[in-house]
Every structure is written in structure tokens, then in C-alpha cells.
GROMACS .gro file of C-alpha atoms in nm:
model
  216
    1ARG     CA    1  -3.421   0.653  12.497
    2THR     CA    2  -3.201   0.405  12.285
    3LEU     CA    3  -3.288   0.094  12.278
    4ALA     CA    4  -2.902  -0.202  12.301
    5LEU     CA    5  -2.979  -0.534  12.125
    6HIS     CA    6  -2.869  -0.853  12.331
    7HIS     CA    7  -2.742  -1.140  12.067
    8PRO     CA    8  -2.716  -1.470  12.249
    9ARG     CA    9  -2.326  -1.475  12.266
   10ARG     CA   10  -2.251  -1.859  12.125
   11THR     CA   11  -1.939  -2.018  12.317
   12TYR     CA   12  -1.649  -2.204  12.088
   13PRO     CA   13  -1.422  -2.365  12.239
   14ASN     CA   14  -1.103  -2.245  12.180
   15ASN     CA   15  -0.943  -2.553  11.904
   16ASN     CA   16  -1.211  -2.497  11.713
   17ILE     CA   17  -1.181  -2.091  11.676
   18MET     CA   18  -0.795  -2.096  11.624
   19ALA     CA   19  -0.901  -2.357  11.339
   20MET     CA   20  -1.095  -2.146  11.165
   21SER     CA   21  -0.913  -1.858  11.241
   22ARG     CA   22  -0.572  -2.038  11.060
   23PHE     CA   23  -0.807  -2.196  10.803
   24THR     CA   24  -0.975  -1.794  10.718
   25LEU     CA   25  -0.610  -1.704  10.696
   26LEU     CA   26  -0.477  -1.925  10.523
   27LEU     CA   27  -0.789  -1.873  10.204
   28VAL     CA   28  -0.768  -1.478  10.200
   29CYS     CA   29  -0.439  -1.502  10.131
   30GLY     CA   30  -0.486  -1.811   9.823
   31LEU     CA   31  -0.741  -1.552   9.692
   32ALA     CA   32  -0.497  -1.227   9.714
   33LEU     CA   33  -0.246  -1.456   9.580
   34ALA     CA   34  -0.431  -1.629   9.233
   35ALA     CA   35  -0.566  -1.244   9.220
   36GLY     CA   36  -0.236  -1.074   9.188
   37THR     CA   37  -0.027  -1.358   8.978
   38PHE     CA   38  -0.347  -1.372   8.750
   39ALA     CA   39  -0.338  -0.987   8.676
   40SER     CA   40   0.023  -0.942   8.681
   41ARG     CA   41   0.072  -1.257   8.427
   42PRO     CA   42  -0.047  -1.137   8.056
   43LEU     CA   43  -0.290  -1.294   7.824
   44ALA     CA   44  -0.125  -1.607   7.661
   45GLU     CA   45  -0.210  -1.771   7.347
   46SER     CA   46  -0.350  -2.099   7.515
   47ASP     CA   47  -0.642  -1.844   7.685
   48VAL     CA   48  -0.691  -1.686   7.337
   49LEU     CA   49  -0.791  -2.023   7.233
   50GLU     CA   50  -0.980  -2.131   7.485
   51LEU     CA   51  -1.227  -1.778   7.490
   52LYS     CA   52  -1.233  -1.876   7.118
   53ALA     CA   53  -1.353  -2.206   7.189
   54ASP     CA   54  -1.582  -2.152   7.483
   55THR     CA   55  -1.785  -1.881   7.242
   56PRO     CA   56  -2.045  -1.968   7.006
   57ALA     CA   57  -2.001  -1.901   6.671
   58SER     CA   58  -2.276  -1.729   6.482
   59ALA     CA   59  -2.520  -1.914   6.282
   60PRO     CA   60  -2.434  -1.764   5.903
   61GLU     CA   61  -2.649  -1.562   5.706
   62SER     CA   62  -2.844  -1.799   5.476
   63ALA     CA   63  -2.848  -1.720   5.190
   64PRO     CA   64  -3.183  -1.618   4.936
   65GLU     CA   65  -3.342  -1.852   4.722
   66TYR     CA   66  -3.271  -1.675   4.403
   67ALA     CA   67  -2.896  -1.611   4.499
   68GLU     CA   68  -2.837  -2.037   4.379
   69SER     CA   69  -2.518  -2.045   4.124
   70PRO     CA   70  -2.583  -2.316   3.866
   71GLU     CA   71  -2.313  -2.579   3.952
   72SER     CA   72  -2.117  -2.517   3.621
   73ALA     CA   73  -2.149  -2.280   3.378
   74PRO     CA   74  -2.351  -2.308   3.040
   75GLU     CA   75  -2.153  -2.442   2.712
   76ASN     CA   76  -2.395  -2.323   2.454
   77THR     CA   77  -2.414  -2.008   2.330
   78ILE     CA   78  -2.754  -1.838   2.278
   79PRO     CA   79  -2.878  -1.999   1.959
   80GLY     CA   80  -2.714  -2.378   2.024
   81THR     CA   81  -2.941  -2.346   2.377
   82LEU     CA   82  -3.271  -2.287   2.215
   83VAL     CA   83  -3.237  -2.528   1.927
   84GLY     CA   84  -3.416  -2.840   2.081
   85TYR     CA   85  -3.477  -2.676   2.408
   86ASP     CA   86  -3.769  -2.818   2.619
   87GLY     CA   87  -3.906  -3.034   2.242
   88ASP     CA   88  -3.827  -2.725   2.109
   89ILE     CA   89  -4.043  -2.471   2.157
   90PHE     CA   90  -3.857  -2.208   1.997
   91SER     CA   91  -3.768  -2.445   1.707
   92THR     CA   92  -4.011  -2.092   1.526
   93LEU     CA   93  -3.776  -1.846   1.666
   94VAL     CA   94  -3.458  -1.989   1.569
   95ALA     CA   95  -3.628  -2.086   1.198
   96ALA     CA   96  -3.683  -1.666   1.204
   97ALA     CA   97  -3.398  -1.598   1.344
   98THR     CA   98  -3.202  -1.832   1.062
   99ALA     CA   99  -3.367  -1.620   0.800
  100ALA     CA  100  -3.340  -1.272   0.925
  101ASP     CA  101  -2.879  -1.397   0.920
  102LEU     CA  102  -2.894  -1.315   1.318
  103VAL     CA  103  -2.755  -1.637   1.404
  104THR     CA  104  -2.428  -1.538   1.370
  105ALA     CA  105  -2.460  -1.225   1.551
  106LEU     CA  106  -2.619  -1.377   1.903
  107ASP     CA  107  -2.365  -1.670   1.888
  108GLY     CA  108  -2.076  -1.357   2.006
  109ASP     CA  109  -1.980  -1.293   2.284
  110GLY     CA  110  -2.265  -1.054   2.426
  111PRO     CA  111  -2.358  -1.103   2.695
  112TYR     CA  112  -2.692  -1.038   2.576
  113THR     CA  113  -3.048  -1.103   2.704
  114VAL     CA  114  -3.345  -1.297   2.520
  115PHE     CA  115  -3.682  -1.277   2.559
  116ALA     CA  116  -3.822  -1.528   2.362
  117PRO     CA  117  -4.115  -1.594   2.229
  118THR     CA  118  -4.260  -1.983   2.231
  119ASN     CA  119  -4.365  -2.156   1.913
  120GLU     CA  120  -4.712  -2.079   2.067
  121ALA     CA  121  -4.696  -1.756   2.110
  122PHE     CA  122  -4.580  -1.723   1.739
  123ALA     CA  123  -4.872  -1.900   1.644
  124GLY     CA  124  -5.091  -1.654   1.889
  125TYR     CA  125  -4.898  -1.369   1.650
  126LEU     CA  126  -4.982  -1.544   1.287
  127ALA     CA  127  -5.377  -1.598   1.353
  128GLU     CA  128  -5.419  -1.217   1.509
  129ASN     CA  129  -5.224  -1.067   1.194
  130SER     CA  130  -5.380  -1.344   0.951
  131LEU     CA  131  -5.021  -1.392   0.846
  132THR     CA  132  -4.905  -1.749   0.777
  133ALA     CA  133  -4.520  -1.806   0.897
  134GLU     CA  134  -4.410  -1.758   0.539
  135ASP     CA  135  -4.480  -1.411   0.510
  136VAL     CA  136  -4.317  -1.344   0.901
  137LEU     CA  137  -3.999  -1.509   0.727
  138ALA     CA  138  -4.027  -1.319   0.365
  139SER     CA  139  -4.126  -0.953   0.589
  140PRO     CA  140  -3.826  -0.721   0.543
  141GLU     CA  141  -3.932  -0.590   0.901
  142LEU     CA  142  -3.824  -0.951   1.038
  143LYS     CA  143  -3.490  -0.854   1.118
  144ASN     CA  144  -3.550  -0.544   1.377
  145ILE     CA  145  -3.887  -0.745   1.463
  146LEU     CA  146  -3.624  -0.997   1.640
  147LEU     CA  147  -3.357  -0.748   1.750
  148SER     CA  148  -3.651  -0.617   1.973
  149HIS     CA  149  -3.620  -0.884   2.161
  150VAL     CA  150  -3.262  -0.873   2.249
  151VAL     CA  151  -3.151  -0.659   2.524
  152ALA     CA  152  -2.720  -0.576   2.500
  153SER     CA  153  -2.689  -0.721   2.879
  154LYS     CA  154  -2.726  -0.986   3.112
  155PHE     CA  155  -3.059  -0.927   3.264
  156THR     CA  156  -3.164  -1.217   3.489
  157ALA     CA  157  -3.502  -1.211   3.697
  158LYS     CA  158  -3.368  -1.151   3.938
  159ASP     CA  159  -3.190  -0.848   3.811
  160VAL     CA  160  -3.528  -0.751   3.627
  161LEU     CA  161  -3.691  -0.729   3.998
  162GLY     CA  162  -3.423  -0.509   4.099
  163LEU     CA  163  -3.524  -0.257   3.815
  164ASP     CA  164  -3.724   0.062   3.947
  165LEU     CA  165  -4.030  -0.100   3.762
  166PRO     CA  166  -4.220   0.022   3.540
  167THR     CA  167  -3.914   0.112   3.392
  168ASP     CA  168  -3.788   0.134   2.934
  169VAL     CA  169  -3.507  -0.077   2.839
  170GLU     CA  170  -3.338  -0.044   2.456
  171THR     CA  171  -3.327  -0.286   2.283
  172LEU     CA  172  -3.098  -0.408   1.979
  173SER     CA  173  -3.312  -0.243   1.737
  174GLY     CA  174  -3.302   0.060   1.929
  175ALA     CA  175  -3.620   0.073   2.022
  176LYS     CA  176  -3.715   0.009   2.409
  177VAL     CA  177  -3.948  -0.195   2.532
  178LYS     CA  178  -4.168  -0.152   2.894
  179VAL     CA  179  -4.075  -0.400   3.204
  180GLU     CA  180  -4.345  -0.398   3.448
  181LEU     CA  181  -4.474  -0.593   3.725
  182LYS     CA  182  -4.782  -0.624   3.679
  183ASP     CA  183  -5.064  -0.873   3.888
  184GLY     CA  184  -4.838  -1.072   4.022
  185LYS     CA  185  -4.645  -1.112   3.668
  186LEU     CA  186  -4.372  -0.968   3.470
  187LEU     CA  187  -4.431  -0.787   3.137
  188VAL     CA  188  -4.238  -0.728   2.841
  189ALA     CA  189  -4.426  -0.527   2.591
  190GLY     CA  190  -4.737  -0.650   2.753
  191ASN     CA  191  -4.581  -0.987   2.765
  192GLU     CA  192  -4.566  -1.243   3.023
  193VAL     CA  193  -4.223  -1.405   3.116
  194THR     CA  194  -4.334  -1.752   3.124
  195LEU     CA  195  -3.944  -1.938   3.202
  196ALA     CA  196  -3.738  -1.702   3.304
  197ASP     CA  197  -3.374  -1.782   3.333
  198ILE     CA  198  -3.261  -2.012   3.068
  199MET     CA  199  -2.877  -1.981   3.079
  200ALA     CA  200  -2.672  -1.977   2.791
  201ALA     CA  201  -2.260  -1.909   2.777
  202ASN     CA  202  -2.318  -1.572   2.649
  203GLY     CA  203  -2.658  -1.452   2.843
  204VAL     CA  204  -2.977  -1.565   2.857
  205ILE     CA  205  -3.340  -1.644   2.796
  206HIS     CA  206  -3.716  -1.554   2.906
  207GLY     CA  207  -3.990  -1.751   2.715
  208ILE     CA  208  -4.236  -1.505   2.690
  209ASP     CA  209  -4.629  -1.609   2.578
  210GLY     CA  210  -4.596  -1.290   2.265
  211VAL     CA  211  -4.435  -1.136   2.017
  212ILE     CA  212  -4.342  -0.777   2.104
  213THR     CA  213  -4.434  -0.534   1.890
  214ASP     CA  214  -4.560  -0.293   2.103
  215THR     CA  215  -4.219  -0.045   2.154
  216LYS     CA  216  -4.095   0.316   2.190
   0.00000   0.00000   0.00000
């Protein structure tokens, strides 16, 4: 058999019923009219501006730390940058480049990358090979030795680390030097880069802790 659910009937005074009916009818008509107006009206420029203003802007991507650029371009070329740098730590290299008549070449347009032995690196090289500075400056091989420290392109530390290491890089002497990462150190022909990205107007200089002799 079917059970019928009986709800108690709530009674309202007739005036209240009529007032509620009129209010409901007005509310429905108002909503319908507003919906029809919005649907039929084309999107105005002011609506677009409001939407843009209400939409939060996405956060800009943070630049890599190594992507920072110098505020101004260097004024000095490679020879001028080496002279007097950081207490004149490249004075032996400058003297050797002068003796080999390479200053004018390194003063050219470039761009060049110079792997520059410090004075300490030259001192170690002389001691290991029982040479004096005079011996090196008078050597007929001096020019080729120095050209083995120069690459005819600009390679910042970021550029070098972006290479498929280890790799061989051709130098101005025609010989190639091995560039690699080993134990967290950047090595050029077995010599560690101790000073990176010394910028010059026609290239970049990287200080190294030895003289390049291991070439291919």
C-alpha cells in the first residue's frame, strides 16, 4: 500500500501572500531583464580594462645570477686591462707580450679570450723548468707559447660552462687546449681558472694559475 506524507499546512494572511507574490514577480523580471541586457550588449572597452585591472600580474622570471651585465662597457682593450690590474698581477705576461710583439695584435678589434697566467704562475713555470725571465723573453718559442693562451672568440665563464665539456678549443697558435671541469674546478690545459670574466673592450680575460704548455 502507498503511504502518503502529510505536511501541516501553514496559513498566511491574504495580504502577505499577495505582497510576496508581487515581490517575487518583480525580482524574476528584474533578473531576466539584466541577463538579457548583458547578453545582448557587446563587451565594452571599460569591461576589458576592469578585467585587466582585476587580474593579478604573473611574477617575472628571475634572471640567472650569472646573467647580470656590467653597467657600462669597458674602455680599455686587453693589453690596457692587463696593465696594473689588481696590483699588477699580470706584469710578467705584459712584459712577455711586449717582447713577442703581440701588444698591437691584442689591441685589435677581436674579440679575444685570453687565459692569462699570473706572475705567480710564471714564477712557478720558471722554477719548474730551471729558467730565468731573461731566458723566456729571449726564447724564439715565446710568441707561439703566448698565442696558445689566446682564443679568437669571446668566451665568458658562462659560455665555457655551457660547452659540452671536456672539449678542445683552438688557439691562435693553431694548437688546441683541453677545457674541462674537474673536482669542481674549471681547467684549461690542466691550469685552474682562478680569476674569471675580467672584461675588456675587445674580449675577456681569465686568470689562470699556470703557463699553458700541454697543447694538441
